[in-house]
Coordinates of C-alpha atoms (C1' of nucleotides) in Angstrom, one line a residue:
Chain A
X1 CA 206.7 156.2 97.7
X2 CA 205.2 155.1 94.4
X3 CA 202.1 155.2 93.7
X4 CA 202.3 151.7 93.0
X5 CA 203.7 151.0 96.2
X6 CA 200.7 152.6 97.7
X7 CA 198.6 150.7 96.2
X8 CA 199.8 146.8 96.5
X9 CA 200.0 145.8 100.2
X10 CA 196.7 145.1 101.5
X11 CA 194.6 146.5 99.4
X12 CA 191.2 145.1 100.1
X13 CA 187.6 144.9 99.5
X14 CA 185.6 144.9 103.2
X15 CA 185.0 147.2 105.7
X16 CA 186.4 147.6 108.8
X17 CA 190.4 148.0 110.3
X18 CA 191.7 145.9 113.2
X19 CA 192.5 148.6 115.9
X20 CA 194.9 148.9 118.8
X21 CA 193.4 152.2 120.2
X22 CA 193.5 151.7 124.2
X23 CA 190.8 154.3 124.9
X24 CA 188.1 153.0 122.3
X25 CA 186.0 149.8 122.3
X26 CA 186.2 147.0 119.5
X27 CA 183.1 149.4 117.7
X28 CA 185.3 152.6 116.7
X29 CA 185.4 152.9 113.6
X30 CA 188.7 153.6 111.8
X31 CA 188.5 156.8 111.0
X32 CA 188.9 157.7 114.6
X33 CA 192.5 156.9 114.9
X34 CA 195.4 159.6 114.7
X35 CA 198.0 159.2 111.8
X36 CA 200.5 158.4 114.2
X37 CA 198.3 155.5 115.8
X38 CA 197.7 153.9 112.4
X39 CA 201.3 152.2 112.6
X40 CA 198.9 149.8 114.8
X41 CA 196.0 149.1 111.7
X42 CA 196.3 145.8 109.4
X43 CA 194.3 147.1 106.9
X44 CA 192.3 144.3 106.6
X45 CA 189.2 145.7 105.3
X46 CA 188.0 148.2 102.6
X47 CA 189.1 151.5 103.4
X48 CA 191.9 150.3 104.8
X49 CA 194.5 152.6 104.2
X50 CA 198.1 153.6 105.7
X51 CA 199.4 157.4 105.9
X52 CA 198.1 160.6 105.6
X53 CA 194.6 159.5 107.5
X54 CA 193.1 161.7 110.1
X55 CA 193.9 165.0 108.0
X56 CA 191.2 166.4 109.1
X57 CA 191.2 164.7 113.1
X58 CA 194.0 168.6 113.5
X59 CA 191.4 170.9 111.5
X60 CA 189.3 172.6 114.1
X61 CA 186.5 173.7 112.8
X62 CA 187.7 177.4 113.7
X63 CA 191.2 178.8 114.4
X64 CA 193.6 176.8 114.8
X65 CA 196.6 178.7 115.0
X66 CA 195.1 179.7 118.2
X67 CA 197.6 178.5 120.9
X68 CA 195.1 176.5 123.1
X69 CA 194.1 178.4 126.0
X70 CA 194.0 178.7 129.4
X71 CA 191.0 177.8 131.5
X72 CA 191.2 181.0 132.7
X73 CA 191.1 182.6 129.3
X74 CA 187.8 180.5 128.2
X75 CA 185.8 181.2 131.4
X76 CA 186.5 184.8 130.4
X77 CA 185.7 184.5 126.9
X78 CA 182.9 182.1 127.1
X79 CA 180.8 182.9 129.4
X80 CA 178.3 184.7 126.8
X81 CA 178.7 181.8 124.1
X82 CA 177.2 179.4 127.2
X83 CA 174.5 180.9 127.6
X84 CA 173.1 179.9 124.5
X85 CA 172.2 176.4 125.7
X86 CA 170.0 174.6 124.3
X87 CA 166.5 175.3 125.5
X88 CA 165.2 172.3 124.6
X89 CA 167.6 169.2 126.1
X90 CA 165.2 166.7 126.8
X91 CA 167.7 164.0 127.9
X92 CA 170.5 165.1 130.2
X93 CA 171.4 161.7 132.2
X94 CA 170.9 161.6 135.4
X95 CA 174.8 162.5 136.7
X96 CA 176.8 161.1 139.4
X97 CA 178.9 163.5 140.7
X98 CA 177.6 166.5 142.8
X99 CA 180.3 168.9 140.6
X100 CA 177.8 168.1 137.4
X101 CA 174.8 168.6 139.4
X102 CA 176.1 172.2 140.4
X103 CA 177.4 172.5 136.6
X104 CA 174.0 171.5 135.6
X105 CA 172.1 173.7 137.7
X106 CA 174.3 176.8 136.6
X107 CA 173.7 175.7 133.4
X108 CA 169.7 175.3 133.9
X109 CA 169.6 178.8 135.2
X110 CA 171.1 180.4 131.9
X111 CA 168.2 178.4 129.8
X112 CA 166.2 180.0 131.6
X113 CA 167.2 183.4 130.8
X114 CA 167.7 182.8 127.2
X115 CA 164.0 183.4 126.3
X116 CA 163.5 185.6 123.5
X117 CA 162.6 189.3 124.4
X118 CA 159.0 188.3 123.2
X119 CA 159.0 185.8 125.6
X120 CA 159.1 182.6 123.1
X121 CA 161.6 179.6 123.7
X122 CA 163.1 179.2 120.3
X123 CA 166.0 177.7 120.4
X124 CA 169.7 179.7 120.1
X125 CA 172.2 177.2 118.7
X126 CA 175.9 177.3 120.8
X127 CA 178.3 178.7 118.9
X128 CA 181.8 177.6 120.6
X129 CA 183.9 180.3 121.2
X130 CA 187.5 180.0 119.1
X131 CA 189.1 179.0 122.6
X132 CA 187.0 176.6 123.3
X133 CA 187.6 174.9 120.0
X134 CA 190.8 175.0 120.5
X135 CA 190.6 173.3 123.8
X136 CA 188.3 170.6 122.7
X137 CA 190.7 170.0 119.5
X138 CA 193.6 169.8 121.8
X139 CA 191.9 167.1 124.0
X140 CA 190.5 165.7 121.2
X141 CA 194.1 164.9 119.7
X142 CA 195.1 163.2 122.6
X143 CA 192.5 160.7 122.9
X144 CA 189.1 161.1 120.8
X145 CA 186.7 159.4 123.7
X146 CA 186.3 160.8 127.3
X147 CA 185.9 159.4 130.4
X148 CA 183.7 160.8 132.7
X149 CA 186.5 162.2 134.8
X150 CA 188.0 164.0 131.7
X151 CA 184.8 165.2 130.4
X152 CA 183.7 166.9 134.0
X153 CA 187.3 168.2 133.7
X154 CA 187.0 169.6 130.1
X155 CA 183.6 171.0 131.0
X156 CA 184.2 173.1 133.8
X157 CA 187.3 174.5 131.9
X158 CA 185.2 175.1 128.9
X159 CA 182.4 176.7 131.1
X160 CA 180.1 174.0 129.5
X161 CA 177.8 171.2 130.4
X162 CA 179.3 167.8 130.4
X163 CA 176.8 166.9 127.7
X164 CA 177.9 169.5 125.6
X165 CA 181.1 168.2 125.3
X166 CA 180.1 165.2 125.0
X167 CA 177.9 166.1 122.4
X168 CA 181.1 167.8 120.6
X169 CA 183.2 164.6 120.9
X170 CA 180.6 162.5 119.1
X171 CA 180.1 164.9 116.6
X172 CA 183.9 165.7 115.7
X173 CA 183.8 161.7 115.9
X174 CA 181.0 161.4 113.2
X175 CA 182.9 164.4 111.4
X176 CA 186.5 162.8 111.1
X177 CA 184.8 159.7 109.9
X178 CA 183.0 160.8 107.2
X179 CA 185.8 162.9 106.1
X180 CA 188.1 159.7 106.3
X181 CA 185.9 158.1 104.5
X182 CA 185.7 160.4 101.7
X183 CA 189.4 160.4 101.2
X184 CA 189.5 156.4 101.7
X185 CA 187.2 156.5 98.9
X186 CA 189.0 158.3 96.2
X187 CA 191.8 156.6 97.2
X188 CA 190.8 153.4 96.3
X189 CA 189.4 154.9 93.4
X190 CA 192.7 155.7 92.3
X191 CA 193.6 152.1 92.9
X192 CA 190.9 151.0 90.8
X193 CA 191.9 153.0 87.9
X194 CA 195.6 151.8 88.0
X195 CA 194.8 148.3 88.5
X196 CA 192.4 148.9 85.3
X197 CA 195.2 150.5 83.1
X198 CA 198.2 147.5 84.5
X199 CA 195.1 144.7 83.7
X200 CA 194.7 146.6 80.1
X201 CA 198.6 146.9 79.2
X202 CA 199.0 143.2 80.5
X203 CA 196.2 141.9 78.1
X204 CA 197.1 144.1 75.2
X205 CA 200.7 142.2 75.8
X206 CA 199.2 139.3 76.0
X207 CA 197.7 139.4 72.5
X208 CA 200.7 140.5 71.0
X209 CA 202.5 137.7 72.2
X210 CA 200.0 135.1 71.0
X211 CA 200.2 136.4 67.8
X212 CA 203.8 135.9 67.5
X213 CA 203.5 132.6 68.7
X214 CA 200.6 131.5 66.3
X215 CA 203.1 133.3 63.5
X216 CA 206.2 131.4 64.2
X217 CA 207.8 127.9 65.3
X218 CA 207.8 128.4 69.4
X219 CA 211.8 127.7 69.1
X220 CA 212.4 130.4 66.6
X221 CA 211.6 133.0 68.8
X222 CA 214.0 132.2 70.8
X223 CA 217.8 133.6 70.6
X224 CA 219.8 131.0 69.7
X225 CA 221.8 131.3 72.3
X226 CA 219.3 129.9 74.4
X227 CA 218.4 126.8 72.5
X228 CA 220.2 123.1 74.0
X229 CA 220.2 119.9 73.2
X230 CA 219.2 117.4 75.6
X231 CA 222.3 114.6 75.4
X232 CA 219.8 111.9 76.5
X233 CA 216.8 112.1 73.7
X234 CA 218.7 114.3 71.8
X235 CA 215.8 116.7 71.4
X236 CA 215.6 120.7 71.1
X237 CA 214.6 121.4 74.9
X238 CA 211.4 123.7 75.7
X239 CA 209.4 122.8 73.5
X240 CA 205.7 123.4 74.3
X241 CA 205.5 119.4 74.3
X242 CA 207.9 119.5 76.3
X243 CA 206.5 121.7 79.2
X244 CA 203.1 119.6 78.6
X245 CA 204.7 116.5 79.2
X246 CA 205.6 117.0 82.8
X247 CA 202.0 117.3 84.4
X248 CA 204.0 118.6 87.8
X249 CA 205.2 122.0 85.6
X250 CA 202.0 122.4 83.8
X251 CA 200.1 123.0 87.0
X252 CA 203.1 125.1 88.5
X253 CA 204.4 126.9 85.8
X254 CA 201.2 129.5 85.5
X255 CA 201.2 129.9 88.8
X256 CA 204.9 131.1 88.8
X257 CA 204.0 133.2 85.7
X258 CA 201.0 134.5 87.4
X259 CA 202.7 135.1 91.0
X260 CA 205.9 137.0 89.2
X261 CA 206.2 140.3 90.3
X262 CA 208.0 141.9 87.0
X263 CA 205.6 140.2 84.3
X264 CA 207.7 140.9 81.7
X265 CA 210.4 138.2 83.2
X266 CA 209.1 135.0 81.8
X267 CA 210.3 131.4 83.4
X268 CA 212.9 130.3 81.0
X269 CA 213.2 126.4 81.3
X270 CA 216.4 126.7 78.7
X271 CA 218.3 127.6 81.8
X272 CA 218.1 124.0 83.3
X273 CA 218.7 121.5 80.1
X274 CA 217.7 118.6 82.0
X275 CA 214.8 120.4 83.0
X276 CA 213.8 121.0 79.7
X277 CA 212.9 117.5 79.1
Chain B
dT1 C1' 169.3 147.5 133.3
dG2 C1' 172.0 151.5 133.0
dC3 C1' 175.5 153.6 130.4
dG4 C1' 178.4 154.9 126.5
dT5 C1' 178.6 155.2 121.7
dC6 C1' 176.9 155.1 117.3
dA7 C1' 174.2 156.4 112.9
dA8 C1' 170.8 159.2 111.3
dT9 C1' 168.7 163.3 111.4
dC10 C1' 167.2 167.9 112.6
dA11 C1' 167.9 172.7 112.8
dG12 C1' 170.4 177.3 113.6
dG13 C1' 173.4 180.3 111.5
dG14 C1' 177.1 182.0 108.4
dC15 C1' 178.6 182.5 103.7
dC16 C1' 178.1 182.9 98.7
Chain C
dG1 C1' 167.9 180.7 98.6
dG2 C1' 171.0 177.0 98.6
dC3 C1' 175.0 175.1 100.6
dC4 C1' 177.8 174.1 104.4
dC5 C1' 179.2 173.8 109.1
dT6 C1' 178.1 172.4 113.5
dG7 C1' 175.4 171.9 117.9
dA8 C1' 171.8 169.0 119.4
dT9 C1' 168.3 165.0 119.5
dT10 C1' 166.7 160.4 119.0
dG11 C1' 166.7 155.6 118.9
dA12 C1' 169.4 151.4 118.4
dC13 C1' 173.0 148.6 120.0
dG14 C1' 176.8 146.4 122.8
dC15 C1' 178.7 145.7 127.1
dA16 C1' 179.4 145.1 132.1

DNA sequence: TGCGTCAATCAGGGCC
DNA sequence: GGCCCTGATTGACGCA
């Protein structure tokens, strides 16, 4: 595909795509979807764009040759990268299922543990373990919000609180945005540029061609091959007085010229002789 | 009104 | 020390 191709359909200035994601409400953002799911987005905004979105939705932020892994693996692995939970969570929702509670309370009992030897509280940021971001990649591919029954699921097999993971889907949400919206942006830079080089060629052609036609009889620059008679007035068709005096072509005719795709392919009323007049 | 999500922001930690 | 990544917090907003 051209660049050019690229670059025509739909490109707009706005914000926002129309989305068919089943699993998201009408707020998420476009930069949430998954290449493949963007088949479903009229780009009818901005940053609309089609293909090669989401490059970054399959980049964990660690390994990810890592095959994902099992839970068994990341309750092995992760039990020491849990522990460093934040100290300081001042809002964990009140939860509905007793599983949370008890995931909770484990949870509350490592905080408590994870006081400096000097007995201060300062907080120990979580560092996911490679497994782990593997997992929550993997998940996060197949659908980029969780419902509480997947998120109780992906916690327990993590080894981590609910909020946690929650706090990692929003994040890697944010993330993937942002990034999207970098690339959207130099895209449509891109855009810009080519638009501003056609617009620059077209008027530079433009010139040129008003030159000639200031320099020489409008008929002359015409092969001659081209040039009729009308039988009834017995004029040269296609004159410019011609074209004028038909006030249903002078308000088409522009248009036409504007709306043609291949600019270069002027409307030649010497085709049609009786149209000429 | 509670819940889920978001944007904005903070802050720990690794890397150069 | 600055930059970047990333886990976490906060407040606002929309929805059922």
């Amino acid at each position: 595909m051209g660049f050019d191709d690229i670059c025509s359909p739909g490109l707009v200035l706005g914000l926002g795509f129309s989305s068919t994601l089943d699993n998201q409400k009408s707020r998420k953002p476009p930069s949430l979807m998954k290449s493949e799911q963007f088949a479903n987005f009229e780009p009818s905004l901005t940053l609309s764009l089609s293909g090669g979105l989401d490059a970054d939705a399959n980049k964990a932020p660690n390994n990810h040759d890592d095959p994902p892994p099992t839970a068994a693996d990341l309750h092995r692995q992760d039990s020491a990268a849990s522990s460093f939970s934040n100290v300081s969570v001042k809002r964990e929702r009140e939860v509905g299922s007793s599983e949370e509670v008890e995931i909770e309370r484990v949870n509350s009992s490592r905080i408590i543990s994870d006081e400096d030897d000097d007995g201060s509280n300062s907080r120990k940021k979580l560092r996911l373990t490679k497994a782990q971001s593997a997992l929550l990649e993997e998940s996060f591919k197949q659908h980029s919000t969780l419902n509480p029954k997947q998120k109780q699921d992906l916690a327990r097999d993590l080894n981590l609180r609910p909020r946690q993971v929650e706090v990692w889907f929003q994040n890697r949400r944010a993330r993937t945005k942002l990034k999207q919206t970098e690339v959207d942006c130099e895209f449509l830079k891109k855009c810009c540029e080519t638009l501003t080089d056609e617009n620059r060629k077209l008027q530079k052609e433009l010139q040129e061609l008003k030159a000639l036609k200031l320099a020489q009889p409008f008929y002359m620059q015409l092969p001659a091959a081209t040039l009729t008679m009308c039988p009834s007035c017995e004029r040269i068709g296609g004159g410019v007085g011609d074209q004028n005096s038909s006030s249903s072509s002078a308000k088409t005719t522009p248009l036409i010229t504007m709306m043609a795709p291949k600019p270069h392919h002027f409307f030649n009323p010497f085709n049609n002789p009786s149209a000429a007049c």
